[in-house]
Amino acid sequence: MKTNPLVKSIRKKAYYLIMCITIISGLISCSTEEITEDNVVGIYTNLTDNSNTEITIQQASDHFTFKCIFDDNREGSIKSYIWTGTFNNIPSDVVMNGNEEIGTVKFSSGSVEFKAYTQREGTYKGYRDDLADLGYSRSNANDSVIVAKDSIMSETLE
């Protein structure tokens, strides 16, 4: 049984229409989150086997305060670097500590990137997640518990 050419044409156009609607709705749903003053404030972390990065952003009356802590454990001993400063603009700006430019900060959806010009030059990135806002004590220079020899044996630093 042959299909009418008109029916074939309608089916073909309907198929293309549905495909276009699917593609458009997919593109709309992939739009990026707008970065505003309200959603940059918080704690961003990045924990790897060799390092820990914690970036804290707080809002003051007319600027943002910035603190980045980088713990480097690549050579077996933990070395900490701390940068503190302020910046005014989002999504990117220069971070100042008094009159000294210490780096740049750049926000993207759910993450922040800090490019340091002082101390240990480099780029440090932190990610916002549900557990980042729990906060943990940094009263000691390093963690209060270290693991020695294997995961069962531990010793407390004092």
mmCIF file of C-alpha atoms in Angstrom:
data_model
loop_
_atom_site.group_PDB
_atom_site.id
_atom_site.type_symbol
_atom_site.label_atom_id
_atom_site.label_comp_id
_atom_site.label_asym_id
_atom_site.label_seq_id
_atom_site.Cartn_x
_atom_site.Cartn_y
_atom_site.Cartn_z
ATOM 1 C CA MET A 1 0.000 0.000 0.000
ATOM 2 C CA LYS A 2 1.443 3.356 -1.054
ATOM 3 C CA THR A 3 1.468 6.369 1.251
ATOM 4 C CA ASN A 4 0.085 9.589 -0.081
ATOM 5 C CA PRO A 5 2.878 12.143 -0.884
ATOM 6 C CA LEU A 6 0.979 14.754 1.136
ATOM 7 C CA VAL A 7 1.058 12.520 4.241
ATOM 8 C CA LYS A 8 4.802 11.914 3.755
ATOM 9 C CA SER A 9 5.394 15.652 3.534
ATOM 10 C CA ILE A 10 3.375 16.344 6.696
ATOM 11 C CA ARG A 11 5.224 13.609 8.630
ATOM 12 C CA LYS A 12 8.595 14.954 7.493
ATOM 13 C CA LYS A 13 7.730 18.538 8.504
ATOM 14 C CA ALA A 14 6.328 17.367 11.850
ATOM 15 C CA TYR A 15 9.549 15.441 12.509
ATOM 16 C CA TYR A 16 11.688 18.537 11.800
ATOM 17 C CA LEU A 17 9.409 20.712 13.932
ATOM 18 C CA ILE A 18 9.703 18.334 16.897
ATOM 19 C CA MET A 19 13.501 18.167 16.473
ATOM 20 C CA CYS A 20 13.764 21.982 16.429
ATOM 21 C CA ILE A 21 11.608 22.293 19.549
ATOM 22 C CA THR A 22 13.743 19.678 21.320
ATOM 23 C CA ILE A 23 16.991 21.442 20.416
ATOM 24 C CA ILE A 24 15.681 24.867 21.456
ATOM 25 C CA SER A 25 14.383 23.579 24.791
ATOM 26 C CA GLY A 26 17.731 21.868 25.394
ATOM 27 C CA LEU A 27 19.640 25.077 24.734
ATOM 28 C CA ILE A 28 17.349 27.073 27.008
ATOM 29 C CA SER A 29 17.812 24.610 29.863
ATOM 30 C CA CYS A 30 21.613 24.805 29.520
ATOM 31 C CA SER A 31 21.775 28.529 30.173
ATOM 32 C CA THR A 32 24.374 29.475 32.772
ATOM 33 C CA GLU A 33 23.521 30.814 36.185
ATOM 34 C CA GLU A 34 23.955 34.567 36.436
ATOM 35 C CA ILE A 35 26.676 35.569 38.871
ATOM 36 C CA THR A 36 25.373 38.138 41.369
ATOM 37 C CA GLU A 37 26.593 39.654 44.619
ATOM 38 C CA ASP A 38 24.319 37.302 46.556
ATOM 39 C CA ASN A 39 25.601 34.053 45.093
ATOM 40 C CA VAL A 40 29.382 34.674 45.258
ATOM 41 C CA VAL A 41 29.558 34.966 49.047
ATOM 42 C CA GLY A 42 30.613 31.754 50.773
ATOM 43 C CA ILE A 43 33.327 29.152 51.090
ATOM 44 C CA TYR A 44 34.920 27.442 48.101
ATOM 45 C CA THR A 45 37.148 24.395 48.564
ATOM 46 C CA ASN A 46 39.339 22.112 46.492
ATOM 47 C CA LEU A 47 40.851 19.096 48.246
ATOM 48 C CA THR A 48 43.301 16.863 46.396
ATOM 49 C CA ASP A 49 45.810 14.221 47.489
ATOM 50 C CA ASN A 50 48.613 16.797 47.566
ATOM 51 C CA SER A 51 46.930 20.067 48.498
ATOM 52 C CA ASN A 52 43.955 21.801 50.046
ATOM 53 C CA THR A 53 42.580 25.120 48.829
ATOM 54 C CA GLU A 54 39.979 27.094 50.764
ATOM 55 C CA ILE A 55 38.721 30.448 49.465
ATOM 56 C CA THR A 56 36.345 32.499 51.621
ATOM 57 C CA ILE A 57 34.377 35.422 50.186
ATOM 58 C CA GLN A 58 32.418 37.777 52.464
ATOM 59 C CA GLN A 59 30.492 40.916 51.622
ATOM 60 C CA ALA A 60 31.215 44.192 53.398
ATOM 61 C CA SER A 61 29.264 47.415 52.918
ATOM 62 C CA ASP A 62 30.873 48.513 49.643
ATOM 63 C CA HIS A 63 33.305 45.716 48.769
ATOM 64 C CA PHE A 64 34.054 42.018 49.197
ATOM 65 C CA THR A 65 36.658 40.550 51.541
ATOM 66 C CA PHE A 66 38.811 37.726 50.257
ATOM 67 C CA LYS A 67 40.852 35.036 51.993
ATOM 68 C CA CYS A 68 42.632 32.163 50.274
ATOM 69 C CA ILE A 69 44.425 29.428 52.215
ATOM 70 C CA PHE A 70 46.535 26.949 50.275
ATOM 71 C CA ASP A 71 48.056 23.971 52.113
ATOM 72 C CA ASP A 72 50.780 22.337 50.017
ATOM 73 C CA ASN A 73 51.700 18.767 50.964
ATOM 74 C CA ARG A 74 53.596 17.704 47.850
ATOM 75 C CA GLU A 75 56.977 17.315 49.503
ATOM 76 C CA GLY A 76 55.807 15.475 52.612
ATOM 77 C CA SER A 77 55.631 18.493 54.909
ATOM 78 C CA ILE A 78 52.639 20.794 54.931
ATOM 79 C CA LYS A 79 53.390 24.366 53.957
ATOM 80 C CA SER A 80 50.570 26.921 54.232
ATOM 81 C CA TYR A 81 50.132 30.096 52.219
ATOM 82 C CA ILE A 82 47.512 32.722 53.090
ATOM 83 C CA TRP A 83 46.353 35.657 50.989
ATOM 84 C CA THR A 84 43.893 38.246 52.320
ATOM 85 C CA GLY A 85 42.507 41.265 50.541
ATOM 86 C CA THR A 86 39.502 43.036 49.102
ATOM 87 C CA PHE A 87 37.887 43.479 45.712
ATOM 88 C CA ASN A 88 34.884 45.410 44.407
ATOM 89 C CA ASN A 89 33.585 43.942 41.160
ATOM 90 C CA ILE A 90 32.172 40.623 40.003
ATOM 91 C CA PRO A 91 32.546 38.382 37.998
ATOM 92 C CA SER A 92 36.257 39.337 37.984
ATOM 93 C CA ASP A 93 38.464 41.925 39.647
ATOM 94 C CA VAL A 94 41.894 42.667 41.071
ATOM 95 C CA VAL A 95 42.428 41.622 44.709
ATOM 96 C CA MET A 96 44.170 44.294 46.777
ATOM 97 C CA ASN A 97 45.856 44.027 50.170
ATOM 98 C CA GLY A 98 46.136 47.670 51.132
ATOM 99 C CA ASN A 99 47.922 49.279 48.184
ATOM 100 C CA GLU A 100 49.471 46.006 46.991
ATOM 101 C CA GLU A 101 47.910 44.027 44.145
ATOM 102 C CA ILE A 102 48.093 40.393 45.286
ATOM 103 C CA GLY A 103 46.196 38.773 42.417
ATOM 104 C CA THR A 104 42.968 38.513 40.475
ATOM 105 C CA VAL A 105 39.711 36.761 41.273
ATOM 106 C CA LYS A 106 37.286 35.351 38.714
ATOM 107 C CA PHE A 107 33.917 33.734 39.396
ATOM 108 C CA SER A 108 32.062 31.218 37.286
ATOM 109 C CA SER A 109 29.001 29.180 38.109
ATOM 110 C CA GLY A 110 29.789 27.331 41.347
ATOM 111 C CA SER A 111 33.523 28.068 41.410
ATOM 112 C CA VAL A 112 36.101 30.791 41.958
ATOM 113 C CA GLU A 113 39.610 31.094 40.537
ATOM 114 C CA PHE A 114 42.369 33.121 42.214
ATOM 115 C CA LYS A 115 45.557 33.968 40.350
ATOM 116 C CA ALA A 116 48.216 34.910 42.916
ATOM 117 C CA TYR A 117 51.006 37.367 42.151
ATOM 118 C CA THR A 118 52.684 37.180 45.590
ATOM 119 C CA GLN A 119 54.095 34.473 47.896
ATOM 120 C CA ARG A 120 53.552 31.297 45.855
ATOM 121 C CA GLU A 121 52.563 32.511 42.385
ATOM 122 C CA GLY A 122 50.005 30.381 40.618
ATOM 123 C CA THR A 123 46.318 29.773 40.024
ATOM 124 C CA TYR A 124 44.116 28.384 42.784
ATOM 125 C CA LYS A 125 40.574 27.189 42.202
ATOM 126 C CA GLY A 126 37.811 26.393 44.678
ATOM 127 C CA TYR A 127 34.384 24.872 44.186
ATOM 128 C CA ARG A 128 31.199 25.527 46.100
ATOM 129 C CA ASP A 129 29.390 22.447 47.328
ATOM 130 C CA ASP A 130 26.878 21.481 49.986
ATOM 131 C CA LEU A 131 29.559 20.561 52.522
ATOM 132 C CA ALA A 132 31.791 23.602 51.999
ATOM 133 C CA ASP A 133 29.727 25.787 54.338
ATOM 134 C CA LEU A 134 30.119 23.422 57.310
ATOM 135 C CA GLY A 135 33.414 25.055 58.161
ATOM 136 C CA TYR A 136 36.168 23.471 60.147
ATOM 137 C CA SER A 137 38.589 24.846 62.679
ATOM 138 C CA ARG A 138 41.895 26.185 61.455
ATOM 139 C CA SER A 139 43.062 27.075 64.955
ATOM 140 C CA ASN A 140 46.173 24.961 64.435
ATOM 141 C CA ALA A 141 48.555 25.596 61.587
ATOM 142 C CA ASN A 142 47.938 22.066 60.362
ATOM 143 C CA ASP A 143 45.307 19.422 60.941
ATOM 144 C CA SER A 144 44.975 18.216 64.530
ATOM 145 C CA VAL A 145 45.267 14.550 63.568
ATOM 146 C CA ILE A 146 47.820 13.010 61.252
ATOM 147 C CA VAL A 147 47.909 9.464 60.017
ATOM 148 C CA ALA A 148 51.158 7.618 60.608
ATOM 149 C CA LYS A 149 52.150 4.426 58.753
ATOM 150 C CA ASP A 150 48.601 3.245 58.034
ATOM 151 C CA SER A 151 45.002 4.329 58.444
ATOM 152 C CA ILE A 152 44.539 2.482 61.759
ATOM 153 C CA MET A 153 47.371 4.190 63.625
ATOM 154 C CA SER A 154 47.018 7.911 64.286
ATOM 155 C CA GLU A 155 48.724 10.381 66.538
ATOM 156 C CA THR A 156 47.535 13.747 67.816
ATOM 157 C CA LEU A 157 49.630 16.862 67.292
ATOM 158 C CA GLU A 158 49.973 19.201 70.229
#
